[in-house]
RNA sequence: GCCGAGAUGGCGAAAUGGUAGACGCACUAGCUUUAGGAGCUAGCGGGGAAACCCAUGGAGGUUCAAGUCCUCUUCUCGGCACCA
């Protein structure tokens, strides 16, 4: 066995610590390539195989790009704020700062072992005050531009985590993290107006090369709907009732109106006992109940009557919670003949249904002519609840002064540091644990100097990851979040690799923050979007085909695999498992297959060094073709087929005992290097080259070696394969036809009928059409 | 219900409209090793003695030629879901 991974890894691993070759160089003349893979949350359980997989894929690509002569920026950092660390810290009575340090150290060592070629000079950590200073700065700018406001609002409250949750963090009425059923609570919350950017976020997708499904998920989440706002008069009242509809053509089919229980019109109807009862009942319903009861619609007659602005028909106004106050105008015109939901409701409460009604396209014009409505656009996208009642997050840099109201912390006072205390248990009141730390909370108003209190809410997890890709461009800057010239050089991110679970929220939030910073002029004017290409990586399941989980006990720890097989085998196996973006199950046996391959290629190369003066033509052809194939596959993230090609060639070379001279061996070593960095380095050194193969030039193939002298063509009769012929690639039809016709089998078929047509595709096939 | 991605041997999977199943695993036979869950050689979609036939979820279609293009359909996975 030529491949003693323990010895080889030990020999080389230290050489990569602080290795200059893995650094992205600001303003270098080479073409830049910014390759980003999502930074992990450093959990206590360490880096798992999923991380290892996506990071290795990105690493292979980054190594290839370096060898292709690009100036590569391939950074890594830590998205370290978050509940698990906070909860664990409370449990063991230690500071989350310390626990985070331990976890990131562990992750970093695991990444080192996996030979991930990150530029550690640019490491960032969202919990580092020098980093979150700028996260806070961004918040202040949002506030100054009127995009962050504090509002009383009903939020989803997790009674177990004691935290307010954004809508997207509630899954089936349950807390995304702990699974506890959420409740509704009214709390004063910071809200960021991402909806102001809805159209920009939609339009901006045109400036990206995201894969289709990522674009689709962004478009669906924003969900733009074009329609009309129509005003209905309310009988015996001054107010008008405004509705939003995408079907103005059904306006004359309206038989009743529905308003949400929270609609402003409902407020002065509380004298009506039935209405009051219904509204109060609805309030008590949790999200869970509202979702579960989705099919069972409930409502009550409001006592009010609306007037159809076109035909003057009087129609009753109902109150029902199937109409949402948060969408459109919180009121609808119900057309039970053309809307299933309205029909269900109408049937339940015996409301009229105009089944004869035929929609009329011309109504749109009439509405506008009469001035009773105008075109309007609605987005599904909601504003972003930005407050969390927790300790382990970025403090929101705001001060509440009894005289001046909400005042921003001045730039000089940033960052507002988290107080380092041991006790910060969440409260039941809905207030952040920071509220109990009096000496931190009590402060002076930056405006009037009077007594004031700090905001005790912290930011959501997303805040730190919204802009980290900018910080990598200039990670140590303490004057600004990053110097514009450096961003000008590195941005946009060329390839962003991440998980499907971040294709909507993280991507949308970070695009929004980037666009906002663009409006501020702090990011380059000519770069409207932060990411060029977005790829989503696949998922690795346990050997049993289930998602890896500690409870099932099917998790795979990369370190354990590396202990047994070595890093090179682990990396190559993960890349060989299947397409980079697919779901794949772990398979110990296949891992052994890859070990055989690494062993075989090591033997082949190490035993050939210096043995052959020249490589014969066949060998040269194999190597050149391989160089092209592997390079093309890596460029497209098709690592599995790249490795298959390597295997195929190695099998062929050793089976046919084709010797390679050092020149061709060197080419082989270099194309193996991105996958199996340690053993490639060893071979590179044995070939007499200097450290390191990972900054060596990717070998160039010569086109003249890519064409074969003889190729095999298929001979078809009526499209069915009946034989093959071996000819030169340039062979003309007449020649191929002659050879093909001489085949016994072909003759047999030709004699059965008349040849009416011959189709000859050079290099592929000849097809005789016989009738 | 809506959006997206899929469906190819026993398994993971390859295939610019042109020899379906590359590569790997498993399996079978033989060799080899003190032994092996190690290595080597050969075979390996189904049927058939063979000629040949059948085969890429299903049904149609386009084409000289379809896993690949078109129409319809079934199922699986992921996401969203009372959004007017």
mmCIF file of C-alpha atoms (C1' of nucleotides) in Angstrom, chain A residues 213 220-221 225 244-246 290 294 297 322-324 327 332 341 380 382 576-577 579 583 589 593 596 640-641 644 647-648 651 655 712 714 716 720-722 745 748-749 759 761 764-765 767 769, chain B residues 1-6 10-20 22-27 37-43 51-55 63-66 77-84:
data_model
loop_
_atom_site.group_PDB
_atom_site.id
_atom_site.type_symbol
_atom_site.label_atom_id
_atom_site.label_comp_id
_atom_site.label_asym_id
_atom_site.label_seq_id
_atom_site.Cartn_x
_atom_site.Cartn_y
_atom_site.Cartn_z
ATOM 1 C CA UNK A 213 -35.260 27.285 -8.078
ATOM 2 C CA UNK A 220 -42.740 33.257 -4.434
ATOM 3 C CA UNK A 221 -41.864 34.667 -1.076
ATOM 4 C CA UNK A 225 -50.087 40.474 -7.038
ATOM 5 C CA UNK A 244 -58.206 44.856 -2.810
ATOM 6 C CA UNK A 245 -59.027 42.414 -5.588
ATOM 7 C CA UNK A 246 -57.213 40.781 -8.480
ATOM 8 C CA UNK A 290 -56.437 29.435 13.200
ATOM 9 C CA UNK A 294 -58.672 26.780 8.317
ATOM 10 C CA UNK A 297 -64.764 29.209 8.396
ATOM 11 C CA UNK A 322 -60.488 34.025 7.059
ATOM 12 C CA UNK A 323 -59.807 37.535 5.913
ATOM 13 C CA UNK A 324 -56.420 38.677 7.171
ATOM 14 C CA UNK A 327 -52.906 41.539 3.641
ATOM 15 C CA UNK A 332 -62.619 41.757 0.587
ATOM 16 C CA UNK A 341 -63.400 30.351 -0.028
ATOM 17 C CA UNK A 380 -47.121 38.714 0.272
ATOM 18 C CA UNK A 382 -44.322 41.148 5.329
ATOM 19 C CA UNK A 576 -17.953 11.111 -5.535
ATOM 20 C CA UNK A 577 -21.216 10.263 -3.726
ATOM 21 C CA UNK A 579 -24.269 15.304 -7.834
ATOM 22 C CA UNK A 583 -29.742 14.206 -1.526
ATOM 23 C CA UNK A 589 -18.760 0.450 1.395
ATOM 24 C CA UNK A 593 -14.134 1.904 -3.105
ATOM 25 C CA UNK A 596 -8.995 1.653 -3.389
ATOM 26 C CA UNK A 640 -18.713 13.044 -9.123
ATOM 27 C CA UNK A 641 -18.054 12.693 -12.829
ATOM 28 C CA UNK A 644 -15.205 8.917 -12.269
ATOM 29 C CA UNK A 647 -10.827 6.403 -11.918
ATOM 30 C CA UNK A 648 -11.444 5.352 -15.481
ATOM 31 C CA UNK A 651 -7.788 1.811 -14.375
ATOM 32 C CA UNK A 655 -4.417 -2.373 -16.820
ATOM 33 C CA UNK A 712 -16.023 3.837 -33.345
ATOM 34 C CA UNK A 714 -22.573 3.012 -34.621
ATOM 35 C CA UNK A 716 -27.999 1.678 -37.463
ATOM 36 C CA UNK A 720 -31.586 0.305 -34.425
ATOM 37 C CA UNK A 721 -28.020 -0.581 -33.637
ATOM 38 C CA UNK A 722 -26.765 -3.367 -35.893
ATOM 39 C CA UNK A 745 -25.184 -8.387 -40.267
ATOM 40 C CA UNK A 748 -28.649 -9.198 -44.018
ATOM 41 C CA UNK A 749 -30.829 -6.263 -43.057
ATOM 42 C CA UNK A 759 -28.115 9.537 -42.615
ATOM 43 C CA UNK A 761 -23.526 12.066 -38.734
ATOM 44 C CA UNK A 764 -21.436 9.566 -34.379
ATOM 45 C CA UNK A 765 -23.448 7.241 -36.532
ATOM 46 C CA UNK A 767 -28.194 5.109 -40.270
ATOM 47 C CA UNK A 769 -33.383 3.769 -43.662
ATOM 48 C "C1'" G B 1 -54.283 23.661 -3.779
ATOM 49 C "C1'" C B 2 -49.708 26.520 -5.551
ATOM 50 C "C1'" C B 3 -44.303 26.660 -6.668
ATOM 51 C "C1'" G B 4 -39.810 23.881 -7.359
ATOM 52 C "C1'" A B 5 -36.910 19.346 -8.088
ATOM 53 C "C1'" G B 6 -37.065 14.329 -9.288
ATOM 54 C "C1'" G B 10 -29.804 -5.340 -6.381
ATOM 55 C "C1'" C B 11 -27.755 -0.055 -4.679
ATOM 56 C "C1'" G B 12 -25.246 5.254 -5.436
ATOM 57 C "C1'" A B 13 -25.360 6.930 -10.271
ATOM 58 C "C1'" A B 14 -23.404 8.264 -16.034
ATOM 59 C "C1'" A B 15 -25.155 9.668 -20.822
ATOM 60 C "C1'" U B 16 -23.885 17.937 -26.533
ATOM 61 C "C1'" G B 17 -31.172 13.938 -29.950
ATOM 62 C "C1'" G B 18 -26.820 9.259 -32.306
ATOM 63 C "C1'" U B 19 -23.609 2.004 -29.264
ATOM 64 C "C1'" A B 20 -28.460 3.272 -22.329
ATOM 65 C "C1'" A B 22 -19.527 5.241 -17.721
ATOM 66 C "C1'" C B 23 -17.504 5.217 -12.575
ATOM 67 C "C1'" G B 24 -18.225 3.046 -7.752
ATOM 68 C "C1'" C B 25 -20.669 -0.540 -4.381
ATOM 69 C "C1'" A B 26 -22.797 -5.301 -3.875
ATOM 70 C "C1'" C B 27 -22.901 -10.060 -6.147
ATOM 71 C "C1'" G B 37 -14.717 -7.568 5.938
ATOM 72 C "C1'" A B 38 -7.280 -7.534 2.084
ATOM 73 C "C1'" G B 39 -5.485 -7.974 -3.203
ATOM 74 C "C1'" C B 40 -5.697 -9.589 -8.506
ATOM 75 C "C1'" U B 41 -8.455 -11.496 -13.065
ATOM 76 C "C1'" A B 42 -13.069 -12.246 -15.451
ATOM 77 C "C1'" G B 43 -18.396 -11.801 -15.480
ATOM 78 C "C1'" A B 51 -30.482 -15.176 -34.062
ATOM 79 C "C1'" C B 52 -32.659 -11.716 -31.687
ATOM 80 C "C1'" C B 53 -36.336 -9.458 -28.550
ATOM 81 C "C1'" C B 54 -37.607 -6.369 -24.318
ATOM 82 C "C1'" A B 55 -35.966 -2.350 -21.089
ATOM 83 C "C1'" U B 63 -37.899 12.412 -35.556
ATOM 84 C "C1'" C B 64 -34.058 8.468 -39.921
ATOM 85 C "C1'" A B 65 -32.982 8.076 -34.528
ATOM 86 C "C1'" A B 66 -35.888 9.808 -27.889
ATOM 87 C "C1'" C B 77 -39.119 14.628 -2.183
ATOM 88 C "C1'" G B 78 -38.498 19.930 -0.745
ATOM 89 C "C1'" G B 79 -40.894 24.669 0.083
ATOM 90 C "C1'" C B 80 -45.387 27.689 0.626
ATOM 91 C "C1'" A B 81 -50.373 27.655 1.896
ATOM 92 C "C1'" C B 82 -57.646 31.010 3.966
ATOM 93 C "C1'" C B 83 -52.734 36.225 0.509
ATOM 94 C "C1'" A B 84 -58.803 38.055 -1.940
#
